[in-house]
Coordinates of C-alpha atoms and ligand atoms in Angstrom, one line a residue:
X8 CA -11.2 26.8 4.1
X9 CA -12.4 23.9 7.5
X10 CA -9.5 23.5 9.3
X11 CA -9.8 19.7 9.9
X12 CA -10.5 18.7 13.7
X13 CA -9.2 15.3 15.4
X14 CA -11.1 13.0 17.0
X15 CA -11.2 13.7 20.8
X16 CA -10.4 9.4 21.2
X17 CA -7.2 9.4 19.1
X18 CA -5.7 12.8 20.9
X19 CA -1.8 12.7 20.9
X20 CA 0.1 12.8 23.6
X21 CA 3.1 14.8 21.7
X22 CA 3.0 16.1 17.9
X23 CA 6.3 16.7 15.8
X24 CA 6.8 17.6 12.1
X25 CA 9.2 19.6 9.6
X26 CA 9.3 21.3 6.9
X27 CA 12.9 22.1 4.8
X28 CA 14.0 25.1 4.5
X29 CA 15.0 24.5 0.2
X30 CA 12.9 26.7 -1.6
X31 CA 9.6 28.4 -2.1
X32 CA 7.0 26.3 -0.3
X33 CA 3.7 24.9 -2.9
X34 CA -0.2 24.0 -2.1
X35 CA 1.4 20.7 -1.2
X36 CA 3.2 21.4 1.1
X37 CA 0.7 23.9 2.9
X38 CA -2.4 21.3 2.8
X39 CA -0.2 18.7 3.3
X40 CA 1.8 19.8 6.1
X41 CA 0.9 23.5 7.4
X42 CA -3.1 23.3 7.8
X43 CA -2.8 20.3 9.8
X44 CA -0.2 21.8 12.2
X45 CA -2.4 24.5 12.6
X46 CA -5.3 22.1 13.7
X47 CA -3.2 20.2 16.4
X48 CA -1.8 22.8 18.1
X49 CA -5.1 23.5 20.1
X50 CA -5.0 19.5 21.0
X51 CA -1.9 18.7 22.3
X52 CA 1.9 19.5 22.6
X53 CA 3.6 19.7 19.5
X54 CA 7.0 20.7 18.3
X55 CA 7.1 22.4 14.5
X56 CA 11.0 22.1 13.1
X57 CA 12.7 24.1 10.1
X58 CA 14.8 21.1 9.3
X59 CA 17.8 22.9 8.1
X60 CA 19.9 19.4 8.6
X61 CA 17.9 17.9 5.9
X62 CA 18.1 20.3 4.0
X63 CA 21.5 20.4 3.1
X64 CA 21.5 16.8 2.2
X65 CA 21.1 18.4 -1.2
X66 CA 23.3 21.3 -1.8
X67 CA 22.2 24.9 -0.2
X68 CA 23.6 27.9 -1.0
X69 CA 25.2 29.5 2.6
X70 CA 24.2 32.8 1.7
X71 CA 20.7 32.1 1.8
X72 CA 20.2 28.9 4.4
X73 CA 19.7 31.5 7.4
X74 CA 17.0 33.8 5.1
X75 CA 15.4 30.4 4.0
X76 CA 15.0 28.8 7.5
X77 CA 13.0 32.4 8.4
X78 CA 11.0 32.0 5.6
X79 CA 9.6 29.0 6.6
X80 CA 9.2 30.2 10.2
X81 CA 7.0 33.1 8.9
X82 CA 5.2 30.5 6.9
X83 CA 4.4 27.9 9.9
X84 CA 3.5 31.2 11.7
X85 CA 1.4 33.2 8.7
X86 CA -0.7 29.8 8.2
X87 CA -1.6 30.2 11.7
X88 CA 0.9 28.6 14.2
X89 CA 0.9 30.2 17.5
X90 CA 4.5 30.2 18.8
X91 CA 2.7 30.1 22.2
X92 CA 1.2 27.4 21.6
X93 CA 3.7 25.2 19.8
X94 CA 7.9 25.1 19.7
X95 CA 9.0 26.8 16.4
X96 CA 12.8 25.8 16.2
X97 CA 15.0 25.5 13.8
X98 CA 16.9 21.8 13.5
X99 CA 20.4 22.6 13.4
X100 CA 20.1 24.5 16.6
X101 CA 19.5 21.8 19.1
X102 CA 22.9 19.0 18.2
X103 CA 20.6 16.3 20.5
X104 CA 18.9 15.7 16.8
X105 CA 22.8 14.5 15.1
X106 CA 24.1 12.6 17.9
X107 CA 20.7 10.7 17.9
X108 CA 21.2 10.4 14.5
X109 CA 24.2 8.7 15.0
X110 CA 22.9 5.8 17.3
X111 CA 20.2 5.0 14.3
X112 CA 22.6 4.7 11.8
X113 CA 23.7 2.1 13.9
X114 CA 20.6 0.5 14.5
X115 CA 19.0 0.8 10.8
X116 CA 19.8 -1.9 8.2
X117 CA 21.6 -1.1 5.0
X118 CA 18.7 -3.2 3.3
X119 CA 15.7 -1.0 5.0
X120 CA 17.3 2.3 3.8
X121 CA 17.5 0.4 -0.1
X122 CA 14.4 -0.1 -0.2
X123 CA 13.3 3.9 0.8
X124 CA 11.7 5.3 -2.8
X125 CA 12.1 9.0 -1.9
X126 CA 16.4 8.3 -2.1
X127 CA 15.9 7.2 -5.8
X128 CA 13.7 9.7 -6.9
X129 CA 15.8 12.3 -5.6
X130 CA 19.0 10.9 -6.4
X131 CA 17.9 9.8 -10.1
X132 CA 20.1 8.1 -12.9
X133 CA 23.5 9.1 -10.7
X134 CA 22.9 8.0 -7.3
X135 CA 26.6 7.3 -6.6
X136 CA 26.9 11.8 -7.0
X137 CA 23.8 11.9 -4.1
X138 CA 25.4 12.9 -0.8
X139 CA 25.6 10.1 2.0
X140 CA 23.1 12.6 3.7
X141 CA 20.6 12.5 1.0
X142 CA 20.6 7.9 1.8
X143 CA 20.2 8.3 5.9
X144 CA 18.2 11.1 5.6
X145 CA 15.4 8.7 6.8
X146 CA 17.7 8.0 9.8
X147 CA 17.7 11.2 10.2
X148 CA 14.2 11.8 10.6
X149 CA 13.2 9.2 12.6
X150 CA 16.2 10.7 15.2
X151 CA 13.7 13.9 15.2
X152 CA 10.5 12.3 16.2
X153 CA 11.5 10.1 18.8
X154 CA 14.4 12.7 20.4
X155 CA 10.9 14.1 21.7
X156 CA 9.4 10.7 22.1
X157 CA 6.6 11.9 20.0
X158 CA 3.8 9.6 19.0
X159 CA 2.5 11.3 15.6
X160 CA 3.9 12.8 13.0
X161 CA 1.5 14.9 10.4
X162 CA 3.0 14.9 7.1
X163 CA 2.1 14.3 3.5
X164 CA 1.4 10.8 1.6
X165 CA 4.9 11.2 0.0
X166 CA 6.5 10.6 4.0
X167 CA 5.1 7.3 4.6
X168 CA 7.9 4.8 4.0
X169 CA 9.9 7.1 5.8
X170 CA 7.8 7.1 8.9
X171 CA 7.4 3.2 8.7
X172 CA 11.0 3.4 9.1
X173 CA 10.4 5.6 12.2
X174 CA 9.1 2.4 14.1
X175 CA 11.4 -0.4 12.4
X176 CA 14.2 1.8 13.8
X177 CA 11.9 2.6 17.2
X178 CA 10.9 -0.9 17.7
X179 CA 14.6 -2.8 16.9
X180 CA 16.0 -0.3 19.3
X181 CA 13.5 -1.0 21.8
X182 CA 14.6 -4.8 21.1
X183 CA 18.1 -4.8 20.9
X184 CA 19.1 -3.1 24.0
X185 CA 15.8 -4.6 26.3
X186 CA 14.1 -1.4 26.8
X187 CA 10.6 -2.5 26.2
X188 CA 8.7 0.8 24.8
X189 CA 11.4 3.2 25.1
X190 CA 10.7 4.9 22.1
X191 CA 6.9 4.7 21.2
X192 CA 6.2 3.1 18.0
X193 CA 4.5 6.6 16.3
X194 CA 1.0 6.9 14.2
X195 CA 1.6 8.8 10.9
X196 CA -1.1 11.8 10.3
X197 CA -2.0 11.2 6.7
X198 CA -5.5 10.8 5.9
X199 CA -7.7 13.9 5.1
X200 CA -8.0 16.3 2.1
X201 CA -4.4 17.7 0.7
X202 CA -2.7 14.4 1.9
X203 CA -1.6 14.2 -2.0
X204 CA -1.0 16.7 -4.0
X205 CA -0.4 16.3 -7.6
X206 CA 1.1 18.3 -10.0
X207 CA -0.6 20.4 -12.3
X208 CA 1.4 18.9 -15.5
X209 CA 0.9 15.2 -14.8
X210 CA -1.5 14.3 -12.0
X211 CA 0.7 10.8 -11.3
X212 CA 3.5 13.1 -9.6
X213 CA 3.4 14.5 -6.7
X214 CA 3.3 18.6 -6.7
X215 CA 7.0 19.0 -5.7
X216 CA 9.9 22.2 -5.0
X217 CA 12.0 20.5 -7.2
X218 CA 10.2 20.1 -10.3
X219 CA 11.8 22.3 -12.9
X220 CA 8.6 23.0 -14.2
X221 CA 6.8 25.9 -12.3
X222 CA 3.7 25.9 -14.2
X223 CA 3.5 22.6 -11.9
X224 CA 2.9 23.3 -8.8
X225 CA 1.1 27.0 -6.9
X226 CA 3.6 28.7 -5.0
X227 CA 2.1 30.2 -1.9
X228 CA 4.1 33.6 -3.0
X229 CA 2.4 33.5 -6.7
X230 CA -0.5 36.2 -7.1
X231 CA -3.9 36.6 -7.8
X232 CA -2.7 36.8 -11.4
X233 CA -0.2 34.0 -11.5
X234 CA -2.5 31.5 -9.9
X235 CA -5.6 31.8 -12.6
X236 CA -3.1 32.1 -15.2
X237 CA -1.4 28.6 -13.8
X238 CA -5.1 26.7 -13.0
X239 CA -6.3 27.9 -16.7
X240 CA -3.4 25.8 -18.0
X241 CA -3.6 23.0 -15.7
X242 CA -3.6 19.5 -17.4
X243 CA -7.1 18.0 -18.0
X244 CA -8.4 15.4 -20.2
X245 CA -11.4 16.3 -23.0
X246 CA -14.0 14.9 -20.9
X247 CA -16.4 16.8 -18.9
X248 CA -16.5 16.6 -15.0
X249 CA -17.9 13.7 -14.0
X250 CA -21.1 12.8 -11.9
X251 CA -19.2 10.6 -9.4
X252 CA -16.0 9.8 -7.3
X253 CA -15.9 6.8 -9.0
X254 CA -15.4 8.2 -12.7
X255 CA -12.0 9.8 -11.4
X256 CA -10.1 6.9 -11.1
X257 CA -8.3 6.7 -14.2
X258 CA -8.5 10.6 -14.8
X259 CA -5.6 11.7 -12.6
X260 CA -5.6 15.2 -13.6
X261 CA -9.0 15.8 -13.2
X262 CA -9.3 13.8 -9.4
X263 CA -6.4 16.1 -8.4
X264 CA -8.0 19.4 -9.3
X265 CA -11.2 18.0 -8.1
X266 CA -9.6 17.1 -4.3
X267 CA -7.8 20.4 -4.3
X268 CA -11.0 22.3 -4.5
X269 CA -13.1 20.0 -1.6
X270 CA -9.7 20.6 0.4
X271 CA -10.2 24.7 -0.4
X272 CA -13.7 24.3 -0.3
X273 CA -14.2 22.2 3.1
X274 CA -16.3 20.0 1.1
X275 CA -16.2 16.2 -0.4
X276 CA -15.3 15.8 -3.6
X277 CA -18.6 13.9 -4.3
X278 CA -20.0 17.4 -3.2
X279 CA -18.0 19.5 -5.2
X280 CA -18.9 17.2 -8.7
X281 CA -22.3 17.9 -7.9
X282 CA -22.1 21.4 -8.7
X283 CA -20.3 20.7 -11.7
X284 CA -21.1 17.3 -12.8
X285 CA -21.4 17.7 -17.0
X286 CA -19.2 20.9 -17.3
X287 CA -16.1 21.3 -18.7
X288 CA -12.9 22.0 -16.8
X289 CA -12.6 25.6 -18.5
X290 CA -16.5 26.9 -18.2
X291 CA -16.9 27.6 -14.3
X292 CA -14.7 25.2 -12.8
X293 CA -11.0 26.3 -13.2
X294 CA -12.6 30.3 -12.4
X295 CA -13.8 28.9 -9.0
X296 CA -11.0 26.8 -7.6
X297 CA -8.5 29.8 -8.9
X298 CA -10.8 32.2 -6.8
X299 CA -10.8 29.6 -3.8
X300 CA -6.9 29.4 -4.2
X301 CA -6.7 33.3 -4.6
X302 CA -9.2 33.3 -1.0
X303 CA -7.0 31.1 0.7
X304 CA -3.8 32.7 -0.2
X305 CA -4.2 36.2 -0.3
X306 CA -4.2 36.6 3.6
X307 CA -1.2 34.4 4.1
X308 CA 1.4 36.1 2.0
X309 CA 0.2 39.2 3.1
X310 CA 0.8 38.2 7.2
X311 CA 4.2 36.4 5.4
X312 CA 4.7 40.2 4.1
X313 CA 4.4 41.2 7.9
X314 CA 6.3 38.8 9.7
X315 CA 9.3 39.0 7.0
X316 CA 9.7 42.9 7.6
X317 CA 10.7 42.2 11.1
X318 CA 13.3 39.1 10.9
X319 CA 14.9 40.0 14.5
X320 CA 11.2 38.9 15.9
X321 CA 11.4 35.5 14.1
X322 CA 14.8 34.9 15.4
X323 CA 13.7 35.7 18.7
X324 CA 10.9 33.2 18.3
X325 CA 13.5 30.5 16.8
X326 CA 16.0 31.3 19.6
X327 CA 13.4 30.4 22.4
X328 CA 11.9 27.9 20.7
X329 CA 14.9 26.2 20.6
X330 CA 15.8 26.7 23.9
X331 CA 12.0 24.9 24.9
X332 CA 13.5 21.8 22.1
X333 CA 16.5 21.3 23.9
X334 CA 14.8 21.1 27.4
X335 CA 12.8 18.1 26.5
X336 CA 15.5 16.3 24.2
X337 CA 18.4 16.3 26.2
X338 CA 17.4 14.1 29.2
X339 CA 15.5 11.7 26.2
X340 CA 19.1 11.6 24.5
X341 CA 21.1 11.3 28.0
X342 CA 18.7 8.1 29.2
X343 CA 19.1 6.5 25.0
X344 CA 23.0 7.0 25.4
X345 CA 23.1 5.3 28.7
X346 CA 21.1 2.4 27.3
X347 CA 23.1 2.5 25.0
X348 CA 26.1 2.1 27.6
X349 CA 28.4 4.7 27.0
X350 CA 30.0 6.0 29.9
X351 CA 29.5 8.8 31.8
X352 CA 31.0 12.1 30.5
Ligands
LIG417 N1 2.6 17.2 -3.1 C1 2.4 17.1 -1.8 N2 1.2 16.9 -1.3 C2 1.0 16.8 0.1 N3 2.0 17.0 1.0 C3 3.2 17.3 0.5 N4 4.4 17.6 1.1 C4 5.3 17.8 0.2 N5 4.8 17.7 -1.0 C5 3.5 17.4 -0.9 C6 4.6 17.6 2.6 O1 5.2 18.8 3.0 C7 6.0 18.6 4.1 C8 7.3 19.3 4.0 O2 8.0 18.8 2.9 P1 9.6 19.0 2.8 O3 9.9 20.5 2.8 O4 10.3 18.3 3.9 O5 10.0 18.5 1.4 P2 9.5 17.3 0.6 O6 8.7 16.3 1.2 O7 10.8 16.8 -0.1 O8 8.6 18.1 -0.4 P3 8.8 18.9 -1.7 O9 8.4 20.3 -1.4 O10 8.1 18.2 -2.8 O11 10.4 19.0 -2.0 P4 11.2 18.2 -3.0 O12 10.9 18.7 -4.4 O13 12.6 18.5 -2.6 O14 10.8 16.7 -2.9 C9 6.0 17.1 4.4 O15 5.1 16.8 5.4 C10 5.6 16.6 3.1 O16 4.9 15.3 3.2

């Protein structure tokens, strides 16, 4: 698949992003997140978390959390992350990212974190059982970006509230305690192909870990076999593929299979109806995008295979990346805490 290149005009200065280490990673999370880490690393500085903090806001087995943050190392690094290039740390290793934490819970509004649609999805009909992590999880995150004082964040459509929370939080900071652009107000990476990806049951949610459905979402460790078998039953409607962009609007099954493939492909999604304009999903169409799927993810959980035979290397790579974290949050959290005025200790 095209790795998507940024515009040499909108080059950022510094790049951070996570991913949680709570479960098998999906296509979502690898168009969405992974491919466009891989494309920034060659443009500027950036900083790739395993947010293991936000990950226990839900509840994580202990057993597992250490095996799970790995896993995601491997995957940042088997989609093509060089820890050379970029810091590869996990979050619960550099405490900067809690006690900054802290001074946003003070400075976020009760009413701005009410209003944040990922809590009530994710905490559902019994929000008063959802830990107090799961509600300032947000506060959380915005603690990540700016510890580094990073100004853009690549992430998927579903983190966009959140990171408009970044720079309320950023901005009333900045405010409140007369330290005019201390914390930059950050540009969200959205745009581009995989920003969105939708489940393969119903194409109005997104593709998500959670859904207890797994004929929902690709894993990126399913095989060749698992992923035909899951495209072949992907939702469509009866209706053939259409001959423009315009068509899919009110087929969200078909515009999500039909955006995954251009994002595989490299190509539009005007492109990739031309081929196929007048067929129906089953005929040619859902044999080609499982193929692209099976092309795309063959070689990564094969170099996942790799990686995970040798955890001692990826806690090496952790350990020092961590150590690189650390060095450029602590004097950012030292300078916040004595705007903040606390004392010298
Ligand atoms: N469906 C998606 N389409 C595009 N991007 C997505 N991301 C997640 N789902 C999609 C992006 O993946 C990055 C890491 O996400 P995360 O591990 O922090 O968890 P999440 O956002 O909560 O995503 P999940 O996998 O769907 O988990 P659950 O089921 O727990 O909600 C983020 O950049 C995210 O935008």
């Amino acid at each position: 698949m095209t790795i998507p290149t940024l515009a040499a005009e909108v080059l950022p200065k510094r790049v951070f992003s996570g991913v949680q280490p709570s479960g098998a990673l999906h296509l979502g999370n690898y168009l969405g997140a992974l491919v466009k880490f891989v494309a920034l690393q060659n443009q500027m500085q950036c900083l790739f978390c395993v947010v293991d903090l936000h990950a226990i806001t839900a509840w994580q087995d202990p057993k597992a959390l250490a095996a799970q943050t790995r896993e995601i190392a491997a995957a940042y690094i088997a989609a093509g992350v060089d820890p050379n290039k970029a810091i590869i740390f996990p979050q619960s290793a550099v405490g900067e990212h809690a006690q900054l934490a802290w001074i946003f819970n003070c400075v976020a509004r009760l009413g701005w974190l009410d209003r944040m649609t990922q809590f009530k999805e994710k905490s559902g009909k019994h929000k008063e059982r959802a830990s107090v992590g799961l509600y300032t999880y947000p506060v959380l995150q915005a603690a990540d970006i700016l510890l580094y004082k990073a100004t853009h964040v690549p992430v998927g459509e579903d983190q966009k509230q959140h990171l408009e929370l970044t720079r309320d939080i950023a901005a009333k900071f900045n405010h409140d305690f007369e330290a005019p652009g201390f914390f930059p107000l950050i540009e969200p990476l959205i745009a581009g192909p995989g920003a969105r990806v939708m489940s393969l049951r119903d194409g109005t949610v997104k593709m998500s870990k959670s859904d207890p459905s797994d004929q929902s979402r690709i894993n990126l460790t399913d095989d060749a076999d698992v992923i035909a078998a899951k495209i072949r039953r992907a939702k469509t409607d009866p209706l053939p593929l259409p001959e423009s962009i315009e068509d899919l609007k009110d087929r969200p099954e078909a515009d999500n299979l039909v955006g995954l493939f251009a994002a595989l492909a490299g190509e539009t999604p005007a492109q990739v109806l031309q081929r196929y304009a007048g067929q129906g999903f089953g005929q040619s169409f859902k044999p080609a995008l499982a193929n692209a799927l099976v092309q795309t993810l063959a070689p990564f959980r094969a170099e996942m295979r790799r990686l995970l035979s040798d955890p001692a290397q990826i806690d090496h790579i952790l350990q020092e990346g961590a150590q690189k974290a650390r060095a450029i949050a602590a004097p950012i959290l030292e300078e916040t805490k004595r705007i903040v005025g606390f004392g010298p200790g």
